Amino acid sequence: MRNPKVLIIYTGGTIGMINDPETGALKPFDFEHLYNSVPELKQFDYELEAYSMDEPIDSSEMNPSIWAEIATTIFDKYVNYDGFVVLHGSDTMAYTASALSFMLQGLRKPVILTGSQLPIGQIRTDGKENIITAIEIAGMKADNGEAIVQEVALYFEYSLYRGNRSQKISAENFEAFESANYRNLAEAGVHIAFNHNALYRTKLTELQLNTNFCTDLALVKLFPGMPIGSIAPLFDITKTKGVLIESFGAGNSFSNSAFEKLLMNYISSGGVVLNVTQCVTGSVNHGKYETSALFSKAGVIGGSDMTTEAALAKMMFVLGEKSDLVEKRRRLEENLCGELTKKRS
Ligand code: ASP
């Protein structure tokens, strides 16, 4: 069997940063520097190739057109490689992982995002282990010759997570991510132990590239005492096509007739409202408490146990699709690529 071929796509992030001598602040640097700082990469019995974005960025600068560039690069080069590793800043990595899972549906090869909390040039860096294991996973095959991982995943500090289930939870710890509502896909110890039952398998017959994302969205996080006047301008169909609400507990809201009216008017004029919970674990369950009745009444869609990152990316994807509103609402409730747990009816 030939050696696995892996493409490393470098977008920037702390992993490849250096200190600016003038300001002392960390700024992105080129891939050459990163590659030379990890001599272990030369020992891989994999064929490694690299593709660097024109200008490496801090991931706070990430946006849907760069997601489209990453996805298109993978799509165009898909048949030439066994797997892909995307080096990315950790700050918005969960958003990018979520977005790529919707942009690249029908994957049968791994797309593994990774990065680090400390630059690769620093002695205590977490970047080396992350990049080495991410590459290893990207080239791993089962006995039948198929890739073990066939989805967008995120590798950080010995754990592999489903991309659209992951969230950054620490600005400090090496263990910076978690997937609170879904099992980890693998743990890396002496061996890489996969949780085979948790791995996603597509039903699509070929890879699809969907880069037409709609970004006319707003995100509203409820808080006790929130003045409705402050969020009213967001529920305006001439400005937004969709609003994501982060609600309390199992999808609850304060009772407020002005809020209810706002939601009803927006939805009847064609706006889409999706509801996810502010809680780290658990799910939206409209109807469980009386305090979610206003959402059901107004036609707000329950986002099940999706993360905010996945819900935003999914709204961008679904609202960008050529379909009518009924279909869009149905798609938002569906499990499209492992991003939510479907309630058993
Ligand atoms: N600010 C950095 C970034 O997201 C942080 C990191 O990479 O960990 O690009």
Short mmCIF file of C-alpha atoms and ligand atoms in Angstrom, two decimals:
data_model
loop_
_atom_site.label_atom_id
_atom_site.label_comp_id
_atom_site.label_asym_id
_atom_site.label_seq_id
_atom_site.Cartn_x
_atom_site.Cartn_y
_atom_site.Cartn_z
CA MET A 1 0.00 0.00 0.00
CA ARG A 2 1.31 3.47 -0.86
CA ASN A 3 2.03 6.04 1.82
CA PRO A 4 -0.86 8.34 2.72
CA LYS A 5 -0.80 11.77 1.14
CA VAL A 6 -1.92 14.67 3.32
CA LEU A 7 -2.39 18.32 2.38
CA ILE A 8 -1.69 20.86 5.14
CA ILE A 9 -3.59 24.10 4.62
CA TYR A 10 -2.09 26.97 6.62
CA THR A 11 -4.45 29.83 7.46
CA GLY A 12 -2.52 31.40 10.37
CA GLY A 13 -3.23 31.43 14.11
CA THR A 14 -0.97 31.30 17.16
CA ILE A 15 0.67 28.06 16.02
CA GLY A 16 2.70 29.92 13.39
CA MET A 17 2.96 33.32 15.11
CA ILE A 18 6.06 35.19 16.19
CA ASN A 19 6.49 38.23 18.45
CA ASP A 20 6.55 41.56 16.67
CA PRO A 21 9.91 43.06 17.80
CA GLU A 22 8.36 46.56 17.95
CA THR A 23 5.11 45.92 19.82
CA GLY A 24 5.81 42.56 21.47
CA ALA A 25 2.38 41.35 20.25
CA LEU A 26 1.97 38.01 18.51
CA LYS A 27 1.39 38.21 14.76
CA PRO A 28 0.99 35.58 12.04
CA PHE A 29 4.11 34.40 10.23
CA ASP A 30 4.75 32.23 7.18
CA PHE A 31 4.40 28.45 6.87
CA GLU A 32 8.11 27.96 6.16
CA HIS A 33 8.91 29.07 9.70
CA LEU A 34 6.34 26.69 11.13
CA TYR A 35 7.54 23.77 9.02
CA ASN A 36 11.17 24.33 10.01
CA SER A 37 10.19 24.51 13.70
CA VAL A 38 8.82 20.96 13.59
CA PRO A 39 11.63 18.77 12.24
CA GLU A 40 9.51 15.72 13.19
CA LEU A 41 7.35 16.47 10.13
CA LYS A 42 10.24 15.30 7.95
CA GLN A 43 10.19 11.90 9.70
CA PHE A 44 6.61 11.09 8.67
CA ASP A 45 6.25 8.16 6.30
CA TYR A 46 3.42 10.17 4.78
CA GLU A 47 3.71 12.37 1.71
CA LEU A 48 3.07 15.86 3.07
CA GLU A 49 2.30 18.87 0.93
CA ALA A 50 1.45 22.37 2.07
CA TYR A 51 -0.82 25.09 0.81
CA SER A 52 -0.60 28.47 2.46
CA MET A 53 -3.25 31.17 2.31
CA ASP A 54 -1.87 34.35 0.70
CA GLU A 55 -1.84 36.17 3.99
CA PRO A 56 -1.87 34.14 7.24
CA ILE A 57 -4.30 35.68 9.74
CA ASP A 58 -5.23 35.75 13.38
CA SER A 59 -8.45 33.73 13.31
CA SER A 60 -10.41 36.69 14.70
CA GLU A 61 -10.17 38.00 11.11
CA MET A 62 -11.83 34.85 9.72
CA ASN A 63 -14.92 35.31 7.54
CA PRO A 64 -17.18 33.35 5.16
CA SER A 65 -15.15 34.24 2.06
CA ILE A 66 -12.05 32.68 3.62
CA TRP A 67 -14.15 29.64 4.64
CA ALA A 68 -15.16 29.41 0.98
CA GLU A 69 -11.51 29.62 -0.06
CA ILE A 70 -10.53 26.78 2.31
CA ALA A 71 -13.50 24.64 1.23
CA THR A 72 -12.86 25.26 -2.47
CA THR A 73 -9.18 24.35 -2.05
CA ILE A 74 -10.17 21.04 -0.43
CA PHE A 75 -12.87 20.39 -3.03
CA ASP A 76 -10.52 21.08 -5.97
CA LYS A 77 -7.74 18.91 -4.55
CA TYR A 78 -10.00 16.26 -3.01
CA VAL A 79 -9.03 13.33 -5.26
CA ASN A 80 -5.29 14.01 -4.92
CA TYR A 81 -5.01 13.50 -1.15
CA ASP A 82 -6.05 11.00 1.51
CA GLY A 83 -6.73 13.68 4.07
CA PHE A 84 -6.48 17.37 4.90
CA VAL A 85 -5.18 19.27 7.93
CA VAL A 86 -6.22 22.90 8.35
CA LEU A 87 -3.92 24.94 10.61
CA HIS A 88 -6.05 27.64 12.15
CA GLY A 89 -6.17 30.00 15.12
CA SER A 90 -8.08 28.54 18.02
CA ASP A 91 -10.30 31.59 18.67
CA THR A 92 -12.74 30.95 15.81
CA MET A 93 -11.73 27.40 14.95
CA ALA A 94 -15.10 25.99 16.07
CA TYR A 95 -16.91 28.42 13.74
CA THR A 96 -14.70 27.42 10.81
CA ALA A 97 -15.06 23.71 11.61
CA SER A 98 -18.84 24.14 11.69
CA ALA A 99 -18.89 26.17 8.47
CA LEU A 100 -16.69 23.66 6.61
CA SER A 101 -18.98 20.80 7.66
CA PHE A 102 -21.84 22.50 5.79
CA MET A 103 -19.71 23.69 2.89
CA LEU A 104 -18.25 20.22 2.28
CA GLN A 105 -21.04 17.68 2.58
CA GLY A 106 -20.52 14.11 1.44
CA LEU A 107 -16.93 13.86 2.72
CA ARG A 108 -15.34 10.42 2.75
CA LYS A 109 -11.94 11.73 3.80
CA PRO A 110 -10.81 13.54 6.95
CA VAL A 111 -10.57 17.31 7.24
CA ILE A 112 -8.86 17.94 10.58
CA LEU A 113 -8.53 21.45 12.03
CA THR A 114 -5.87 22.13 14.59
CA GLY A 115 -3.75 24.93 16.03
CA SER A 116 -2.26 25.76 19.41
CA GLN A 117 -2.37 28.01 22.44
CA LEU A 118 1.39 28.72 22.33
CA PRO A 119 3.40 29.43 19.15
CA ILE A 120 5.36 26.54 17.70
CA GLY A 121 8.64 28.40 18.30
CA GLN A 122 8.09 28.49 22.08
CA ILE A 123 9.64 25.77 24.15
CA ARG A 124 6.43 24.71 25.94
CA THR A 125 4.34 24.82 22.79
CA ASP A 126 1.31 22.58 22.49
CA GLY A 127 1.49 23.04 18.73
CA LYS A 128 3.90 20.20 17.95
CA GLU A 129 1.77 17.43 19.39
CA ASN A 130 -1.36 18.93 17.88
CA ILE A 131 0.00 19.18 14.35
CA ILE A 132 1.77 15.79 14.42
CA THR A 133 -1.27 13.87 15.67
CA ALA A 134 -3.68 15.77 13.41
CA ILE A 135 -1.56 14.76 10.41
CA GLU A 136 -1.38 11.18 11.64
CA ILE A 137 -5.18 11.00 11.95
CA ALA A 138 -5.64 12.60 8.53
CA GLY A 139 -3.76 9.71 6.92
CA MET A 140 -5.25 6.84 8.95
CA LYS A 141 -7.13 4.10 7.12
CA ALA A 142 -9.28 1.19 8.28
CA ASP A 143 -8.49 -2.38 7.20
CA ASN A 144 -10.85 -2.03 4.23
CA GLY A 145 -8.75 0.86 2.92
CA GLU A 146 -11.30 3.57 3.74
CA ALA A 147 -10.42 6.62 5.82
CA ILE A 148 -11.28 6.14 9.50
CA VAL A 149 -12.49 9.74 9.87
CA GLN A 150 -14.81 10.88 7.09
CA GLU A 151 -15.91 14.29 8.33
CA VAL A 152 -14.69 17.70 9.48
CA ALA A 153 -13.09 17.23 12.90
CA LEU A 154 -11.05 19.31 15.32
CA TYR A 155 -7.97 17.96 17.10
CA PHE A 156 -6.65 19.67 20.22
CA GLU A 157 -4.71 18.44 23.25
CA TYR A 158 -5.14 14.67 22.81
CA SER A 159 -8.83 14.77 21.83
CA LEU A 160 -10.57 14.62 18.47
CA TYR A 161 -13.98 16.30 18.31
CA ARG A 162 -16.67 16.51 15.66
CA GLY A 163 -16.09 19.94 14.13
CA ASN A 164 -19.68 21.14 14.29
CA ARG A 165 -20.03 20.00 17.93
CA SER A 166 -16.90 21.70 19.23
CA GLN A 167 -16.57 24.96 21.18
CA LYS A 168 -13.58 26.88 22.49
CA ILE A 169 -13.94 26.90 26.27
CA SER A 170 -10.60 28.21 27.53
CA ALA A 171 -8.38 31.13 26.58
CA GLU A 172 -5.71 29.77 28.90
CA ASN A 173 -5.58 25.97 29.08
CA PHE A 174 -4.04 23.69 26.51
CA GLU A 175 -7.29 21.74 26.81
CA ALA A 176 -9.10 24.57 25.05
CA PHE A 177 -12.04 22.79 23.38
CA GLU A 178 -14.92 20.59 24.26
CA SER A 179 -17.85 18.87 22.64
CA ALA A 180 -20.36 18.94 25.45
CA ASN A 181 -23.34 17.43 23.62
CA TYR A 182 -21.55 14.75 21.61
CA ARG A 183 -18.98 12.06 22.37
CA ASN A 184 -15.36 12.75 21.44
CA LEU A 185 -14.40 10.99 18.22
CA ALA A 186 -11.02 9.81 19.53
CA GLU A 187 -8.50 10.13 22.34
CA ALA A 188 -4.78 10.11 21.61
CA GLY A 189 -2.62 8.26 24.13
CA VAL A 190 -0.01 5.65 23.31
CA HIS A 191 -2.50 4.65 20.61
CA ILE A 192 -5.16 6.73 18.94
CA ALA A 193 -8.34 5.20 20.31
CA PHE A 194 -11.30 5.94 18.05
CA ASN A 195 -14.84 5.90 19.27
CA HIS A 196 -15.98 4.12 16.12
CA ASN A 197 -19.70 4.35 16.88
CA ALA A 198 -19.43 8.14 17.12
CA LEU A 199 -17.86 8.67 13.69
CA TYR A 200 -20.04 10.26 11.01
CA ARG A 201 -20.81 8.49 7.75
CA THR A 202 -22.42 10.40 4.93
CA LYS A 203 -25.35 9.08 2.92
CA LEU A 204 -24.45 11.33 -0.02
CA THR A 205 -22.85 9.68 -3.01
CA GLU A 206 -20.51 12.51 -3.88
CA LEU A 207 -18.80 15.50 -2.35
CA GLN A 208 -20.78 18.75 -2.57
CA LEU A 209 -19.32 22.22 -2.35
CA ASN A 210 -21.76 24.77 -0.92
CA THR A 211 -20.16 28.18 -0.54
CA ASN A 212 -23.19 30.39 -1.07
CA PHE A 213 -23.61 31.46 2.56
CA CYS A 214 -26.09 34.15 3.60
CA THR A 215 -24.55 36.44 6.22
CA ASP A 216 -27.56 38.70 6.86
CA LEU A 217 -27.94 37.36 10.36
CA ALA A 218 -28.08 38.59 13.92
CA LEU A 219 -27.38 36.84 17.22
CA VAL A 220 -29.39 37.77 20.31
CA LYS A 221 -28.49 36.48 23.75
CA LEU A 222 -31.39 36.91 26.18
CA PHE A 223 -30.77 38.22 29.67
CA PRO A 224 -33.14 38.98 32.53
CA GLY A 225 -34.52 42.49 32.08
CA MET A 226 -33.44 42.83 28.45
CA PRO A 227 -35.08 45.94 26.94
CA ILE A 228 -36.89 44.82 23.79
CA GLY A 229 -36.32 48.23 22.15
CA SER A 230 -32.58 47.51 22.04
CA ILE A 231 -33.01 44.37 19.89
CA ALA A 232 -36.03 45.48 17.84
CA PRO A 233 -33.94 46.91 14.93
CA LEU A 234 -32.45 43.44 14.35
CA PHE A 235 -35.86 41.93 13.59
CA ASP A 236 -36.22 43.88 10.35
CA ILE A 237 -36.45 41.83 7.16
CA THR A 238 -34.80 44.60 5.14
CA LYS A 239 -31.69 44.20 7.35
CA THR A 240 -31.58 40.53 8.38
CA LYS A 241 -32.92 37.30 6.91
CA GLY A 242 -32.51 35.37 10.12
CA VAL A 243 -31.93 35.80 13.85
CA LEU A 244 -30.39 33.24 16.18
CA ILE A 245 -31.61 33.48 19.76
CA GLU A 246 -29.63 32.13 22.69
CA SER A 247 -32.34 31.49 25.25
CA PHE A 248 -32.50 30.27 28.85
CA GLY A 249 -32.36 26.59 29.85
CA ALA A 250 -34.48 24.30 27.69
CA GLY A 251 -35.28 27.15 25.27
CA ASN A 252 -37.15 29.57 27.51
CA SER A 253 -37.78 33.31 27.44
CA PHE A 254 -39.24 35.96 29.73
CA SER A 255 -42.90 36.62 28.87
CA ASN A 256 -43.15 39.89 27.02
CA SER A 257 -45.90 40.84 24.60
CA ALA A 258 -43.68 43.34 22.73
CA PHE A 259 -41.10 40.56 22.13
CA GLU A 260 -43.81 38.16 21.01
CA LYS A 261 -45.18 40.73 18.56
CA LEU A 262 -41.69 41.47 17.25
CA LEU A 263 -41.08 37.77 16.58
CA MET A 264 -44.47 37.26 14.95
CA ASN A 265 -44.14 40.25 12.62
CA TYR A 266 -40.60 39.30 11.62
CA ILE A 267 -41.47 35.66 10.94
CA SER A 268 -44.63 36.52 9.01
CA SER A 269 -42.60 38.88 6.83
CA GLY A 270 -40.24 36.00 5.91
CA GLY A 271 -37.60 36.16 8.67
CA VAL A 272 -36.26 32.94 10.14
CA VAL A 273 -35.68 32.66 13.90
CA LEU A 274 -33.78 29.75 15.40
CA ASN A 275 -33.47 29.10 19.12
CA VAL A 276 -30.50 27.47 20.89
CA THR A 277 -29.82 27.28 24.61
CA GLN A 278 -27.27 29.33 26.55
CA CYS A 279 -26.50 26.16 28.54
CA VAL A 280 -23.36 24.27 27.64
CA THR A 281 -25.12 20.90 27.63
CA GLY A 282 -28.69 19.89 26.86
CA SER A 283 -31.23 20.87 24.34
CA VAL A 284 -34.00 23.30 23.40
CA ASN A 285 -37.38 21.74 24.08
CA HIS A 286 -40.22 24.07 23.09
CA GLY A 287 -43.30 23.32 25.14
CA LYS A 288 -41.53 21.87 28.17
CA TYR A 289 -42.10 25.09 30.15
CA GLU A 290 -44.76 27.70 29.69
CA THR A 291 -41.97 30.22 29.18
CA SER A 292 -41.17 28.75 25.76
CA ALA A 293 -44.80 29.02 24.58
CA LEU A 294 -44.14 32.41 22.99
CA PHE A 295 -41.51 30.86 20.74
CA SER A 296 -43.79 28.04 19.56
CA LYS A 297 -46.66 30.47 19.04
CA ALA A 298 -44.54 32.83 16.94
CA GLY A 299 -43.04 30.06 14.77
CA VAL A 300 -39.51 30.10 16.17
CA ILE A 301 -37.56 26.95 15.22
CA GLY A 302 -36.08 24.85 18.03
CA GLY A 303 -32.35 24.29 17.46
CA SER A 304 -32.16 21.08 19.54
CA ASP A 305 -28.66 20.71 21.06
CA MET A 306 -26.69 22.68 18.48
CA THR A 307 -23.83 24.91 19.54
CA THR A 308 -24.14 28.59 18.70
CA GLU A 309 -21.23 28.18 16.27
CA ALA A 310 -22.94 25.32 14.41
CA ALA A 311 -26.34 27.05 14.46
CA LEU A 312 -24.91 30.25 12.93
CA ALA A 313 -23.04 28.34 10.23
CA LYS A 314 -26.12 26.25 9.50
CA MET A 315 -28.32 29.34 9.17
CA MET A 316 -25.79 30.88 6.77
CA PHE A 317 -25.82 27.69 4.72
CA VAL A 318 -29.58 27.01 4.72
CA LEU A 319 -30.57 30.65 4.14
CA GLY A 320 -28.13 30.74 1.23
CA GLU A 321 -29.75 27.72 -0.42
CA LYS A 322 -32.20 28.08 -3.31
CA SER A 323 -35.33 26.81 -1.58
CA ASP A 324 -38.58 28.19 -0.22
CA LEU A 325 -39.14 29.16 3.40
CA VAL A 326 -40.99 25.96 4.30
CA GLU A 327 -38.03 23.92 3.06
CA LYS A 328 -35.51 26.15 4.84
CA ARG A 329 -37.38 25.72 8.12
CA ARG A 330 -37.45 21.95 7.61
CA ARG A 331 -33.71 21.85 6.83
CA LEU A 332 -32.87 23.85 9.95
CA GLU A 333 -34.64 21.23 12.07
CA GLU A 334 -33.00 18.32 10.25
CA ASN A 335 -29.68 16.75 11.16
CA LEU A 336 -27.67 17.59 8.04
CA CYS A 337 -24.14 16.48 8.96
CA GLY A 338 -24.08 15.40 12.59
CA GLU A 339 -24.61 18.87 14.07
CA LEU A 340 -27.67 18.03 16.18
CA THR A 341 -29.33 15.16 17.98
CA LYS A 342 -32.67 14.44 16.42
CA LYS A 343 -35.42 13.96 19.00
CA ARG A 344 -37.00 10.52 18.82
CA SER A 345 -40.67 10.97 17.96
N1 ASP B 1 -5.72 34.77 18.44
C1 ASP B 1 -5.26 33.48 18.00
C2 ASP B 1 -6.08 33.06 16.79
O1 ASP B 1 -7.18 32.61 16.95
C3 ASP B 1 -5.38 32.49 19.10
C4 ASP B 1 -4.92 31.10 18.75
O2 ASP B 1 -4.54 30.76 17.66
O3 ASP B 1 -4.93 30.26 19.65
O4 ASP B 1 -5.62 33.21 15.68
#
